[in-house]
Amino acid sequence: MDWSVLFQHPAWVLSTALLAFVVRLQRRGSWDPKACSAVLSGKTAIVTGANTGIGKFIALDFARRGAHVILACRSESRGTAAVKEIREKTGNSNVHLRLVDVSSLDSVSEFSKKILEEEKALHILVNNAAVSGLPKQMTKDGLDMSFATNHLGPFLLTNQLLDLVKHSAPARIVNVSSMNHKKGQVDFSHFHGENLNYSLDEVYNHTKLHNIICTNELARRLQGTGVTANSVNPGIVMTEVMRHYPLFFRCLFNLIGLFFFKSSEEGAVSPIYCAVAEEMEGITGKYVDSDCSLKLPAPLARDPALAVKDFEICERLTSKL
């Protein structure tokens, strides 16, 4: 471990501590899923990245409400373990695993094809899977791995399942973003791994900004269909999203997190709110903060012309399939 990395990023350490304090304040007064009487019997929900962390607790909540829950995961062993755990804790046997690697457009298309063959409805789609801190890697589709995983893969997945979702209306699409989107920038060469700084969470921040931009444009296109699309900030959460960071930063993050950060269960609250709360019925094209309140995202995320351009570029990049 190169300990000098700490001194190269003192601002990151300070900002992390300050954000931790803010999140601690936000942990109180949030909407309580256990107090929500929403029932999902007869409803079908898909949650990506549901074998661990926030995604697993989202799937667990849906299963408790009686939904037919599909865990969309990359790891068969971890996904199978999550299915077993959720079934045992909820008594709901209608919880299943479907494998998908959202960084691969081929894998996403194969997953979507199977869902369309097997399922007659899809009422809730939660795009939760994400990575942060990856070094530069390119997919076989010529895309930056982080952008493929966090944005373009979920973008394709949503579009390929969109007709099924519309057929199932009223339905909801929830895209898990981050407060870090405010530090993101829009440069379409990023999609191909160009002009990127792979230091810490910088690439992650860009991807989370694109999540919100395209969610807003999707919501506009879905007006009048009975399908809502919203982006959500789960807060600063103790999850495995930082597993690719240097050891020191992971240790620092976990140490601070013991006192200030949200648990994965707490981080799942705002995505669950978007997916099931009566208060969110008919609400679309919004950014929901970690305390379940509607907030304005960064200015770039509110630019409608940029949203159209971003969406169209993402369509072109994924249309080869």
PDB file of C-alpha atoms in Angstrom:
ATOM      1  CA  MET A   1       0.000   0.000   0.000  1.00  0.00           C
ATOM      2  CA  ASP A   2       1.354   3.440  -0.973  1.00  0.00           C
ATOM      3  CA  TRP A   3       0.490   5.517   2.094  1.00  0.00           C
ATOM      4  CA  SER A   4       1.358   8.730   0.239  1.00  0.00           C
ATOM      5  CA  VAL A   5      -2.012   8.447  -1.495  1.00  0.00           C
ATOM      6  CA  LEU A   6      -3.626   9.747   1.695  1.00  0.00           C
ATOM      7  CA  PHE A   7      -1.718  13.008   1.486  1.00  0.00           C
ATOM      8  CA  GLN A   8      -2.497  13.385  -2.185  1.00  0.00           C
ATOM      9  CA  HIS A   9      -6.205  13.531  -1.404  1.00  0.00           C
ATOM     10  CA  PRO A  10      -6.670  15.372   1.939  1.00  0.00           C
ATOM     11  CA  ALA A  11      -9.759  17.108   0.577  1.00  0.00           C
ATOM     12  CA  TRP A  12     -11.369  13.708  -0.056  1.00  0.00           C
ATOM     13  CA  VAL A  13     -10.814  12.706   3.569  1.00  0.00           C
ATOM     14  CA  LEU A  14     -12.243  15.988   4.880  1.00  0.00           C
ATOM     15  CA  SER A  15     -15.235  15.975   2.533  1.00  0.00           C
ATOM     16  CA  THR A  16     -15.995  12.366   3.470  1.00  0.00           C
ATOM     17  CA  ALA A  17     -16.057  13.257   7.153  1.00  0.00           C
ATOM     18  CA  LEU A  18     -18.280  16.291   6.530  1.00  0.00           C
ATOM     19  CA  LEU A  19     -20.677  14.288   4.378  1.00  0.00           C
ATOM     20  CA  ALA A  20     -20.783  11.662   7.078  1.00  0.00           C
ATOM     21  CA  PHE A  21     -21.972  14.282   9.558  1.00  0.00           C
ATOM     22  CA  VAL A  22     -24.693  15.445   7.150  1.00  0.00           C
ATOM     23  CA  VAL A  23     -25.871  11.891   6.579  1.00  0.00           C
ATOM     24  CA  ARG A  24     -26.017  11.295  10.303  1.00  0.00           C
ATOM     25  CA  LEU A  25     -28.405  14.224  10.609  1.00  0.00           C
ATOM     26  CA  GLN A  26     -30.519  12.870   7.744  1.00  0.00           C
ATOM     27  CA  ARG A  27     -30.882   9.429   9.307  1.00  0.00           C
ATOM     28  CA  ARG A  28     -33.597  10.786  11.577  1.00  0.00           C
ATOM     29  CA  GLY A  29     -37.038  11.587  10.305  1.00  0.00           C
ATOM     30  CA  SER A  30     -36.877   9.444   7.197  1.00  0.00           C
ATOM     31  CA  TRP A  31     -39.917   7.592   5.886  1.00  0.00           C
ATOM     32  CA  ASP A  32     -40.321   4.185   7.556  1.00  0.00           C
ATOM     33  CA  PRO A  33     -40.917   1.244   5.188  1.00  0.00           C
ATOM     34  CA  LYS A  34     -42.307  -0.842   8.048  1.00  0.00           C
ATOM     35  CA  ALA A  35     -45.057   1.716   8.570  1.00  0.00           C
ATOM     36  CA  CYS A  36     -46.034   1.585   4.890  1.00  0.00           C
ATOM     37  CA  SER A  37     -48.979  -0.710   4.233  1.00  0.00           C
ATOM     38  CA  ALA A  38     -48.364  -1.051   0.480  1.00  0.00           C
ATOM     39  CA  VAL A  39     -49.046  -4.602  -0.708  1.00  0.00           C
ATOM     40  CA  LEU A  40     -47.348  -6.021  -3.805  1.00  0.00           C
ATOM     41  CA  SER A  41     -49.212  -9.300  -4.134  1.00  0.00           C
ATOM     42  CA  GLY A  42     -49.622 -10.080  -7.820  1.00  0.00           C
ATOM     43  CA  LYS A  43     -46.896  -7.594  -8.726  1.00  0.00           C
ATOM     44  CA  THR A  44     -43.549  -8.391 -10.341  1.00  0.00           C
ATOM     45  CA  ALA A  45     -40.355  -6.529  -9.438  1.00  0.00           C
ATOM     46  CA  ILE A  46     -36.786  -6.694 -10.718  1.00  0.00           C
ATOM     47  CA  VAL A  47     -33.860  -5.426  -8.651  1.00  0.00           C
ATOM     48  CA  THR A  48     -30.361  -5.380 -10.136  1.00  0.00           C
ATOM     49  CA  GLY A  49     -27.382  -5.973  -7.886  1.00  0.00           C
ATOM     50  CA  ALA A  50     -29.690  -7.617  -5.365  1.00  0.00           C
ATOM     51  CA  ASN A  51     -27.334 -10.222  -3.939  1.00  0.00           C
ATOM     52  CA  THR A  52     -25.833  -7.807  -1.414  1.00  0.00           C
ATOM     53  CA  GLY A  53     -26.086  -4.362   0.167  1.00  0.00           C
ATOM     54  CA  ILE A  54     -28.880  -1.974  -0.684  1.00  0.00           C
ATOM     55  CA  GLY A  55     -30.237  -4.151  -3.477  1.00  0.00           C
ATOM     56  CA  LYS A  56     -30.736  -7.141  -1.214  1.00  0.00           C
ATOM     57  CA  PHE A  57     -32.721  -5.096   1.318  1.00  0.00           C
ATOM     58  CA  ILE A  58     -34.857  -3.615  -1.458  1.00  0.00           C
ATOM     59  CA  ALA A  59     -35.641  -7.123  -2.708  1.00  0.00           C
ATOM     60  CA  LEU A  60     -36.309  -8.270   0.849  1.00  0.00           C
ATOM     61  CA  ASP A  61     -38.850  -5.487   1.359  1.00  0.00           C
ATOM     62  CA  PHE A  62     -40.634  -6.303  -1.900  1.00  0.00           C
ATOM     63  CA  ALA A  63     -40.769  -9.977  -0.962  1.00  0.00           C
ATOM     64  CA  ARG A  64     -42.270  -9.127   2.431  1.00  0.00           C
ATOM     65  CA  ARG A  65     -44.998  -7.241   0.597  1.00  0.00           C
ATOM     66  CA  GLY A  66     -45.831 -10.366  -1.407  1.00  0.00           C
ATOM     67  CA  ALA A  67     -44.240  -9.473  -4.741  1.00  0.00           C
ATOM     68  CA  HIS A  68     -42.821 -11.860  -7.292  1.00  0.00           C
ATOM     69  CA  VAL A  69     -39.206 -10.694  -6.995  1.00  0.00           C
ATOM     70  CA  ILE A  70     -36.442 -11.290  -9.517  1.00  0.00           C
ATOM     71  CA  LEU A  71     -32.908 -10.756  -8.286  1.00  0.00           C
ATOM     72  CA  ALA A  72     -30.808  -9.713 -11.276  1.00  0.00           C
ATOM     73  CA  CYS A  73     -27.245 -10.575 -10.293  1.00  0.00           C
ATOM     74  CA  ARG A  74     -23.881 -11.340 -11.851  1.00  0.00           C
ATOM     75  CA  SER A  75     -22.750 -13.931  -9.289  1.00  0.00           C
ATOM     76  CA  GLU A  76     -24.706 -17.172  -9.278  1.00  0.00           C
ATOM     77  CA  SER A  77     -23.386 -18.327  -5.896  1.00  0.00           C
ATOM     78  CA  ARG A  78     -24.050 -15.043  -4.115  1.00  0.00           C
ATOM     79  CA  GLY A  79     -27.356 -14.574  -5.872  1.00  0.00           C
ATOM     80  CA  THR A  80     -28.508 -18.060  -4.877  1.00  0.00           C
ATOM     81  CA  ALA A  81     -27.542 -17.377  -1.266  1.00  0.00           C
ATOM     82  CA  ALA A  82     -29.510 -14.106  -1.317  1.00  0.00           C
ATOM     83  CA  VAL A  83     -32.592 -15.824  -2.740  1.00  0.00           C
ATOM     84  CA  LYS A  84     -32.425 -18.461  -0.008  1.00  0.00           C
ATOM     85  CA  GLU A  85     -32.056 -15.830   2.709  1.00  0.00           C
ATOM     86  CA  ILE A  86     -34.934 -13.698   1.420  1.00  0.00           C
ATOM     87  CA  ARG A  87     -37.234 -16.706   1.078  1.00  0.00           C
ATOM     88  CA  GLU A  88     -36.441 -17.826   4.619  1.00  0.00           C
ATOM     89  CA  LYS A  89     -36.914 -14.374   6.160  1.00  0.00           C
ATOM     90  CA  THR A  90     -40.162 -13.552   4.343  1.00  0.00           C
ATOM     91  CA  GLY A  91     -41.813 -16.910   3.750  1.00  0.00           C
ATOM     92  CA  ASN A  92     -42.233 -15.836   0.136  1.00  0.00           C
ATOM     93  CA  SER A  93     -41.117 -18.625  -2.200  1.00  0.00           C
ATOM     94  CA  ASN A  94     -41.784 -16.509  -5.285  1.00  0.00           C
ATOM     95  CA  VAL A  95     -38.278 -15.033  -5.226  1.00  0.00           C
ATOM     96  CA  HIS A  96     -35.950 -16.024  -8.060  1.00  0.00           C
ATOM     97  CA  LEU A  97     -32.483 -15.409  -9.445  1.00  0.00           C
ATOM     98  CA  ARG A  98     -31.744 -14.414 -13.012  1.00  0.00           C
ATOM     99  CA  LEU A  99     -28.131 -13.902 -14.028  1.00  0.00           C
ATOM    100  CA  VAL A 100     -26.988 -10.738 -15.782  1.00  0.00           C
ATOM    101  CA  ASP A 101     -23.760  -8.800 -16.083  1.00  0.00           C
ATOM    102  CA  VAL A 102     -24.931  -5.236 -16.640  1.00  0.00           C
ATOM    103  CA  SER A 103     -21.500  -4.228 -17.950  1.00  0.00           C
ATOM    104  CA  SER A 104     -22.072  -6.477 -20.974  1.00  0.00           C
ATOM    105  CA  LEU A 105     -24.633  -5.383 -23.562  1.00  0.00           C
ATOM    106  CA  ASP A 106     -24.878  -8.983 -24.794  1.00  0.00           C
ATOM    107  CA  SER A 107     -25.614 -10.218 -21.279  1.00  0.00           C
ATOM    108  CA  VAL A 108     -28.229  -7.499 -20.761  1.00  0.00           C
ATOM    109  CA  SER A 109     -29.939  -8.410 -24.023  1.00  0.00           C
ATOM    110  CA  GLU A 110     -29.974 -12.103 -23.141  1.00  0.00           C
ATOM    111  CA  PHE A 111     -31.422 -11.305 -19.725  1.00  0.00           C
ATOM    112  CA  SER A 112     -34.114  -9.062 -21.216  1.00  0.00           C
ATOM    113  CA  LYS A 113     -35.025 -11.716 -23.774  1.00  0.00           C
ATOM    114  CA  LYS A 114     -35.579 -14.292 -21.029  1.00  0.00           C
ATOM    115  CA  ILE A 115     -37.642 -11.896 -18.942  1.00  0.00           C
ATOM    116  CA  LEU A 116     -39.871 -11.077 -21.908  1.00  0.00           C
ATOM    117  CA  GLU A 117     -40.331 -14.794 -22.566  1.00  0.00           C
ATOM    118  CA  GLU A 118     -41.042 -15.718 -18.945  1.00  0.00           C
ATOM    119  CA  GLU A 119     -42.899 -12.761 -17.465  1.00  0.00           C
ATOM    120  CA  LYS A 120     -46.299 -11.361 -18.346  1.00  0.00           C
ATOM    121  CA  ALA A 121     -45.844  -8.151 -16.357  1.00  0.00           C
ATOM    122  CA  LEU A 122     -43.225  -5.940 -14.725  1.00  0.00           C
ATOM    123  CA  HIS A 123     -44.502  -3.389 -12.233  1.00  0.00           C
ATOM    124  CA  ILE A 124     -41.277  -2.258 -10.571  1.00  0.00           C
ATOM    125  CA  LEU A 125     -37.775  -2.016 -12.021  1.00  0.00           C
ATOM    126  CA  VAL A 126     -34.976  -0.875  -9.718  1.00  0.00           C
ATOM    127  CA  ASN A 127     -31.615  -0.253 -11.384  1.00  0.00           C
ATOM    128  CA  ASN A 128     -29.334  -0.501  -8.385  1.00  0.00           C
ATOM    129  CA  ALA A 129     -26.151  -2.300  -9.492  1.00  0.00           C
ATOM    130  CA  ALA A 130     -23.072  -0.053  -9.596  1.00  0.00           C
ATOM    131  CA  VAL A 131     -19.300   0.021  -9.167  1.00  0.00           C
ATOM    132  CA  SER A 132     -16.884   2.721  -8.060  1.00  0.00           C
ATOM    133  CA  GLY A 133     -13.139   3.142  -8.114  1.00  0.00           C
ATOM    134  CA  LEU A 134     -12.442   0.792 -11.008  1.00  0.00           C
ATOM    135  CA  PRO A 135      -9.172   1.340 -12.871  1.00  0.00           C
ATOM    136  CA  LYS A 136      -9.430   1.924 -16.589  1.00  0.00           C
ATOM    137  CA  GLN A 137     -11.024  -1.081 -18.243  1.00  0.00           C
ATOM    138  CA  MET A 138     -12.819  -1.380 -21.551  1.00  0.00           C
ATOM    139  CA  THR A 139     -15.633  -3.765 -22.360  1.00  0.00           C
ATOM    140  CA  LYS A 140     -15.763  -5.750 -25.590  1.00  0.00           C
ATOM    141  CA  ASP A 141     -18.389  -3.227 -26.730  1.00  0.00           C
ATOM    142  CA  GLY A 142     -15.725  -0.502 -26.622  1.00  0.00           C
ATOM    143  CA  LEU A 143     -17.185   1.152 -23.536  1.00  0.00           C
ATOM    144  CA  ASP A 144     -15.587   2.225 -20.296  1.00  0.00           C
ATOM    145  CA  MET A 145     -16.359  -0.502 -17.733  1.00  0.00           C
ATOM    146  CA  SER A 146     -17.705   1.883 -15.089  1.00  0.00           C
ATOM    147  CA  PHE A 147     -19.965   3.665 -17.564  1.00  0.00           C
ATOM    148  CA  ALA A 148     -21.177   0.337 -18.958  1.00  0.00           C
ATOM    149  CA  THR A 149     -21.967  -1.008 -15.482  1.00  0.00           C
ATOM    150  CA  ASN A 150     -23.462   2.106 -13.931  1.00  0.00           C
ATOM    151  CA  HIS A 151     -25.249   3.688 -16.852  1.00  0.00           C
ATOM    152  CA  LEU A 152     -25.272   2.185 -20.337  1.00  0.00           C
ATOM    153  CA  GLY A 153     -26.075  -1.375 -19.251  1.00  0.00           C
ATOM    154  CA  PRO A 154     -28.988  -0.269 -17.034  1.00  0.00           C
ATOM    155  CA  PHE A 155     -30.069   2.136 -19.793  1.00  0.00           C
ATOM    156  CA  LEU A 156     -30.287  -0.733 -22.283  1.00  0.00           C
ATOM    157  CA  LEU A 157     -31.989  -3.008 -19.768  1.00  0.00           C
ATOM    158  CA  THR A 158     -34.667  -0.409 -19.084  1.00  0.00           C
ATOM    159  CA  ASN A 159     -35.307   0.274 -22.757  1.00  0.00           C
ATOM    160  CA  GLN A 160     -35.551  -3.402 -23.656  1.00  0.00           C
ATOM    161  CA  LEU A 161     -38.082  -4.033 -20.882  1.00  0.00           C
ATOM    162  CA  LEU A 162     -39.968  -0.776 -21.385  1.00  0.00           C
ATOM    163  CA  ASP A 163     -42.860  -2.187 -23.423  1.00  0.00           C
ATOM    164  CA  LEU A 164     -43.489  -4.805 -20.738  1.00  0.00           C
ATOM    165  CA  VAL A 165     -43.397  -2.118 -18.052  1.00  0.00           C
ATOM    166  CA  LYS A 166     -45.842   0.073 -19.991  1.00  0.00           C
ATOM    167  CA  HIS A 167     -48.121  -2.934 -20.515  1.00  0.00           C
ATOM    168  CA  SER A 168     -48.113  -3.386 -16.719  1.00  0.00           C
ATOM    169  CA  ALA A 169     -49.005   0.228 -15.826  1.00  0.00           C
ATOM    170  CA  PRO A 170     -49.272   1.663 -13.285  1.00  0.00           C
ATOM    171  CA  ALA A 171     -45.595   0.869 -12.885  1.00  0.00           C
ATOM    172  CA  ARG A 172     -42.469   2.498 -11.546  1.00  0.00           C
ATOM    173  CA  ILE A 173     -38.836   2.705 -12.653  1.00  0.00           C
ATOM    174  CA  VAL A 174     -36.332   3.653  -9.962  1.00  0.00           C
ATOM    175  CA  ASN A 175     -32.729   4.480 -10.850  1.00  0.00           C
ATOM    176  CA  VAL A 176     -30.348   4.582  -7.910  1.00  0.00           C
ATOM    177  CA  SER A 177     -28.014   7.558  -8.310  1.00  0.00           C
ATOM    178  CA  SER A 178     -25.943   9.392  -5.718  1.00  0.00           C
ATOM    179  CA  MET A 179     -25.382  12.787  -4.132  1.00  0.00           C
ATOM    180  CA  ASN A 180     -21.983  12.545  -5.850  1.00  0.00           C
ATOM    181  CA  HIS A 181     -23.664  13.384  -9.151  1.00  0.00           C
ATOM    182  CA  LYS A 182     -23.160  17.020  -8.153  1.00  0.00           C
ATOM    183  CA  LYS A 183     -19.418  16.529  -8.704  1.00  0.00           C
ATOM    184  CA  GLY A 184     -19.955  14.884 -12.085  1.00  0.00           C
ATOM    185  CA  GLN A 185     -19.402  16.311 -15.546  1.00  0.00           C
ATOM    186  CA  VAL A 186     -20.839  15.558 -18.975  1.00  0.00           C
ATOM    187  CA  ASP A 187     -18.338  14.647 -21.672  1.00  0.00           C
ATOM    188  CA  PHE A 188     -19.634  12.062 -24.119  1.00  0.00           C
ATOM    189  CA  SER A 189     -16.105  10.871 -24.873  1.00  0.00           C
ATOM    190  CA  HIS A 190     -16.181   9.440 -21.344  1.00  0.00           C
ATOM    191  CA  PHE A 191     -18.387   6.620 -22.608  1.00  0.00           C
ATOM    192  CA  HIS A 192     -15.405   5.306 -24.569  1.00  0.00           C
ATOM    193  CA  GLY A 193     -12.916   5.763 -21.736  1.00  0.00           C
ATOM    194  CA  GLU A 194     -11.455   9.020 -23.068  1.00  0.00           C
ATOM    195  CA  ASN A 195     -10.562  12.139 -21.045  1.00  0.00           C
ATOM    196  CA  LEU A 196     -11.210  10.364 -17.768  1.00  0.00           C
ATOM    197  CA  ASN A 197      -9.346  10.655 -14.465  1.00  0.00           C
ATOM    198  CA  TYR A 198      -9.566   7.311 -12.705  1.00  0.00           C
ATOM    199  CA  SER A 199      -8.766   8.718  -9.272  1.00  0.00           C
ATOM    200  CA  LEU A 200     -11.069   7.488  -6.493  1.00  0.00           C
ATOM    201  CA  ASP A 201     -14.738   8.224  -7.287  1.00  0.00           C
ATOM    202  CA  GLU A 202     -14.394  10.663 -10.202  1.00  0.00           C
ATOM    203  CA  VAL A 203     -15.694   8.315 -12.914  1.00  0.00           C
ATOM    204  CA  TYR A 204     -18.466   7.128 -10.590  1.00  0.00           C
ATOM    205  CA  ASN A 205     -19.582  10.733 -10.119  1.00  0.00           C
ATOM    206  CA  HIS A 206     -19.927  11.226 -13.871  1.00  0.00           C
ATOM    207  CA  THR A 207     -21.982   8.054 -14.277  1.00  0.00           C
ATOM    208  CA  LYS A 208     -24.350   9.047 -11.501  1.00  0.00           C
ATOM    209  CA  LEU A 209     -24.978  12.410 -13.179  1.00  0.00           C
ATOM    210  CA  HIS A 210     -25.864  10.642 -16.430  1.00  0.00           C
ATOM    211  CA  ASN A 211     -28.284   8.420 -14.473  1.00  0.00           C
ATOM    212  CA  ILE A 212     -30.334  11.440 -13.447  1.00  0.00           C
ATOM    213  CA  ILE A 213     -30.141  13.197 -16.805  1.00  0.00           C
ATOM    214  CA  CYS A 214     -31.448  10.176 -18.711  1.00  0.00           C
ATOM    215  CA  THR A 215     -34.039   9.342 -16.062  1.00  0.00           C
ATOM    216  CA  ASN A 216     -35.530  12.791 -16.497  1.00  0.00           C
ATOM    217  CA  GLU A 217     -35.710  12.379 -20.267  1.00  0.00           C
ATOM    218  CA  LEU A 218     -37.215   8.901 -19.870  1.00  0.00           C
ATOM    219  CA  ALA A 219     -39.873  10.359 -17.585  1.00  0.00           C
ATOM    220  CA  ARG A 220     -40.707  12.970 -20.212  1.00  0.00           C
ATOM    221  CA  ARG A 221     -41.083  10.300 -22.880  1.00  0.00           C
ATOM    222  CA  LEU A 222     -43.298   8.218 -20.593  1.00  0.00           C
ATOM    223  CA  GLN A 223     -45.812  10.977 -19.868  1.00  0.00           C
ATOM    224  CA  GLY A 224     -49.341   9.638 -20.177  1.00  0.00           C
ATOM    225  CA  THR A 225     -48.336   5.947 -20.061  1.00  0.00           C
ATOM    226  CA  GLY A 226     -48.934   5.370 -16.359  1.00  0.00           C
ATOM    227  CA  VAL A 227     -45.231   4.612 -15.836  1.00  0.00           C
ATOM    228  CA  THR A 228     -43.120   6.846 -13.621  1.00  0.00           C
ATOM    229  CA  ALA A 229     -39.329   7.146 -13.638  1.00  0.00           C
ATOM    230  CA  ASN A 230     -37.373   8.738 -10.819  1.00  0.00           C
ATOM    231  CA  SER A 231     -33.782   8.851  -9.619  1.00  0.00           C
ATOM    232  CA  VAL A 232     -32.856   8.508  -5.972  1.00  0.00           C
ATOM    233  CA  ASN A 233     -29.954   9.183  -3.640  1.00  0.00           C
ATOM    234  CA  PRO A 234     -29.647   6.437  -0.987  1.00  0.00           C
ATOM    235  CA  GLY A 235     -27.172   8.480   1.057  1.00  0.00           C
ATOM    236  CA  ILE A 236     -23.670   7.495   2.152  1.00  0.00           C
ATOM    237  CA  VAL A 237     -24.004   3.808   2.841  1.00  0.00           C
ATOM    238  CA  MET A 238     -21.785   1.038   4.176  1.00  0.00           C
ATOM    239  CA  THR A 239     -21.821  -1.212   1.116  1.00  0.00           C
ATOM    240  CA  GLU A 240     -19.289  -3.040  -1.055  1.00  0.00           C
ATOM    241  CA  VAL A 241     -19.314  -0.289  -3.701  1.00  0.00           C
ATOM    242  CA  MET A 242     -15.805   0.775  -2.580  1.00  0.00           C
ATOM    243  CA  ARG A 243     -14.231  -2.678  -2.899  1.00  0.00           C
ATOM    244  CA  HIS A 244     -11.997  -1.440  -5.740  1.00  0.00           C
ATOM    245  CA  TYR A 245     -10.532   1.463  -3.738  1.00  0.00           C
ATOM    246  CA  PRO A 246      -7.062   1.399  -2.140  1.00  0.00           C
ATOM    247  CA  LEU A 247      -7.001  -0.484   1.160  1.00  0.00           C
ATOM    248  CA  PHE A 248      -6.375   2.620   3.239  1.00  0.00           C
ATOM    249  CA  PHE A 249      -9.426   4.426   1.904  1.00  0.00           C
ATOM    250  CA  ARG A 250     -11.609   1.387   2.443  1.00  0.00           C
ATOM    251  CA  CYS A 251     -10.428   1.179   6.038  1.00  0.00           C
ATOM    252  CA  LEU A 252     -10.971   4.899   6.566  1.00  0.00           C
ATOM    253  CA  PHE A 253     -14.416   4.741   4.973  1.00  0.00           C
ATOM    254  CA  ASN A 254     -15.443   1.795   7.143  1.00  0.00           C
ATOM    255  CA  LEU A 255     -14.073   3.393  10.308  1.00  0.00           C
ATOM    256  CA  ILE A 256     -15.964   6.634   9.758  1.00  0.00           C
ATOM    257  CA  GLY A 257     -18.974   4.663   8.638  1.00  0.00           C
ATOM    258  CA  LEU A 258     -19.261   2.779  11.904  1.00  0.00           C
ATOM    259  CA  PHE A 259     -20.217   6.056  13.567  1.00  0.00           C
ATOM    260  CA  PHE A 260     -21.884   8.105  10.852  1.00  0.00           C
ATOM    261  CA  PHE A 261     -22.875   6.251   7.679  1.00  0.00           C
ATOM    262  CA  LYS A 262     -26.078   4.425   6.922  1.00  0.00           C
ATOM    263  CA  SER A 263     -26.320   0.667   6.971  1.00  0.00           C
ATOM    264  CA  SER A 264     -27.390  -1.066   3.764  1.00  0.00           C
ATOM    265  CA  GLU A 265     -30.851  -1.491   5.260  1.00  0.00           C
ATOM    266  CA  GLU A 266     -31.101   2.241   5.943  1.00  0.00           C
ATOM    267  CA  GLY A 267     -29.737   3.018   2.485  1.00  0.00           C
ATOM    268  CA  ALA A 268     -32.527   0.970   0.935  1.00  0.00           C
ATOM    269  CA  VAL A 269     -35.216   3.222   2.459  1.00  0.00           C
ATOM    270  CA  SER A 270     -35.294   5.969  -0.172  1.00  0.00           C
ATOM    271  CA  PRO A 271     -35.301   3.541  -3.169  1.00  0.00           C
ATOM    272  CA  ILE A 272     -38.111   1.564  -1.506  1.00  0.00           C
ATOM    273  CA  TYR A 273     -39.972   4.835  -0.952  1.00  0.00           C
ATOM    274  CA  CYS A 274     -39.768   5.622  -4.667  1.00  0.00           C
ATOM    275  CA  ALA A 275     -40.933   2.126  -5.574  1.00  0.00           C
ATOM    276  CA  VAL A 276     -43.895   1.598  -3.230  1.00  0.00           C
ATOM    277  CA  ALA A 277     -44.899   4.716  -1.284  1.00  0.00           C
ATOM    278  CA  GLU A 278     -48.374   6.072  -1.941  1.00  0.00           C
ATOM    279  CA  GLU A 279     -46.884   9.568  -1.786  1.00  0.00           C
ATOM    280  CA  MET A 280     -44.917   8.835  -4.964  1.00  0.00           C
ATOM    281  CA  GLU A 281     -47.902   7.733  -6.997  1.00  0.00           C
ATOM    282  CA  GLY A 282     -47.902   9.688 -10.254  1.00  0.00           C
ATOM    283  CA  ILE A 283     -44.690  11.531  -9.357  1.00  0.00           C
ATOM    284  CA  THR A 284     -42.165  11.295 -12.187  1.00  0.00           C
ATOM    285  CA  GLY A 285     -38.956  12.880 -13.420  1.00  0.00           C
ATOM    286  CA  LYS A 286     -37.865  13.782  -9.899  1.00  0.00           C
ATOM    287  CA  TYR A 287     -34.761  13.384  -7.773  1.00  0.00           C
ATOM    288  CA  VAL A 288     -35.491  11.900  -4.346  1.00  0.00           C
ATOM    289  CA  ASP A 289     -32.936  12.584  -1.646  1.00  0.00           C
ATOM    290  CA  SER A 290     -31.783  10.172   1.048  1.00  0.00           C
ATOM    291  CA  ASP A 291     -34.371  11.502   3.513  1.00  0.00           C
ATOM    292  CA  CYS A 292     -37.163  10.717   1.004  1.00  0.00           C
ATOM    293  CA  SER A 293     -37.744  14.359   0.133  1.00  0.00           C
ATOM    294  CA  LEU A 294     -37.909  15.774  -3.386  1.00  0.00           C
ATOM    295  CA  LYS A 295     -34.841  17.882  -4.104  1.00  0.00           C
ATOM    296  CA  LEU A 296     -33.413  19.666  -7.110  1.00  0.00           C
ATOM    297  CA  PRO A 297     -30.425  17.827  -8.574  1.00  0.00           C
ATOM    298  CA  ALA A 298     -27.385  19.609  -9.997  1.00  0.00           C
ATOM    299  CA  PRO A 299     -28.065  22.212 -12.736  1.00  0.00           C
ATOM    300  CA  LEU A 300     -26.699  19.963 -15.494  1.00  0.00           C
ATOM    301  CA  ALA A 301     -29.245  17.314 -14.508  1.00  0.00           C
ATOM    302  CA  ARG A 302     -32.041  19.831 -15.087  1.00  0.00           C
ATOM    303  CA  ASP A 303     -31.056  20.829 -18.627  1.00  0.00           C
ATOM    304  CA  PRO A 304     -33.780  19.427 -20.940  1.00  0.00           C
ATOM    305  CA  ALA A 305     -31.773  19.938 -24.135  1.00  0.00           C
ATOM    306  CA  LEU A 306     -28.812  18.098 -22.657  1.00  0.00           C
ATOM    307  CA  ALA A 307     -31.153  15.315 -21.534  1.00  0.00           C
ATOM    308  CA  VAL A 308     -32.442  14.781 -25.076  1.00  0.00           C
ATOM    309  CA  LYS A 309     -28.908  14.685 -26.461  1.00  0.00           C
ATOM    310  CA  ASP A 310     -27.662  12.345 -23.732  1.00  0.00           C
ATOM    311  CA  PHE A 311     -30.571   9.958 -24.191  1.00  0.00           C
ATOM    312  CA  GLU A 312     -30.161   9.856 -27.971  1.00  0.00           C
ATOM    313  CA  ILE A 313     -26.419   9.171 -27.718  1.00  0.00           C
ATOM    314  CA  CYS A 314     -27.062   6.356 -25.252  1.00  0.00           C
ATOM    315  CA  GLU A 315     -29.663   4.933 -27.620  1.00  0.00           C
ATOM    316  CA  ARG A 316     -27.146   4.922 -30.460  1.00  0.00           C
ATOM    317  CA  LEU A 317     -24.417   3.322 -28.337  1.00  0.00           C
ATOM    318  CA  THR A 318     -26.741   0.475 -27.329  1.00  0.00           C
ATOM    319  CA  SER A 319     -28.770   0.120 -30.536  1.00  0.00           C
ATOM    320  CA  LYS A 320     -26.346  -2.254 -32.255  1.00  0.00           C
ATOM    321  CA  LEU A 321     -28.159  -4.980 -30.435  1.00  0.00           C
TER     322      LEU A 321
END
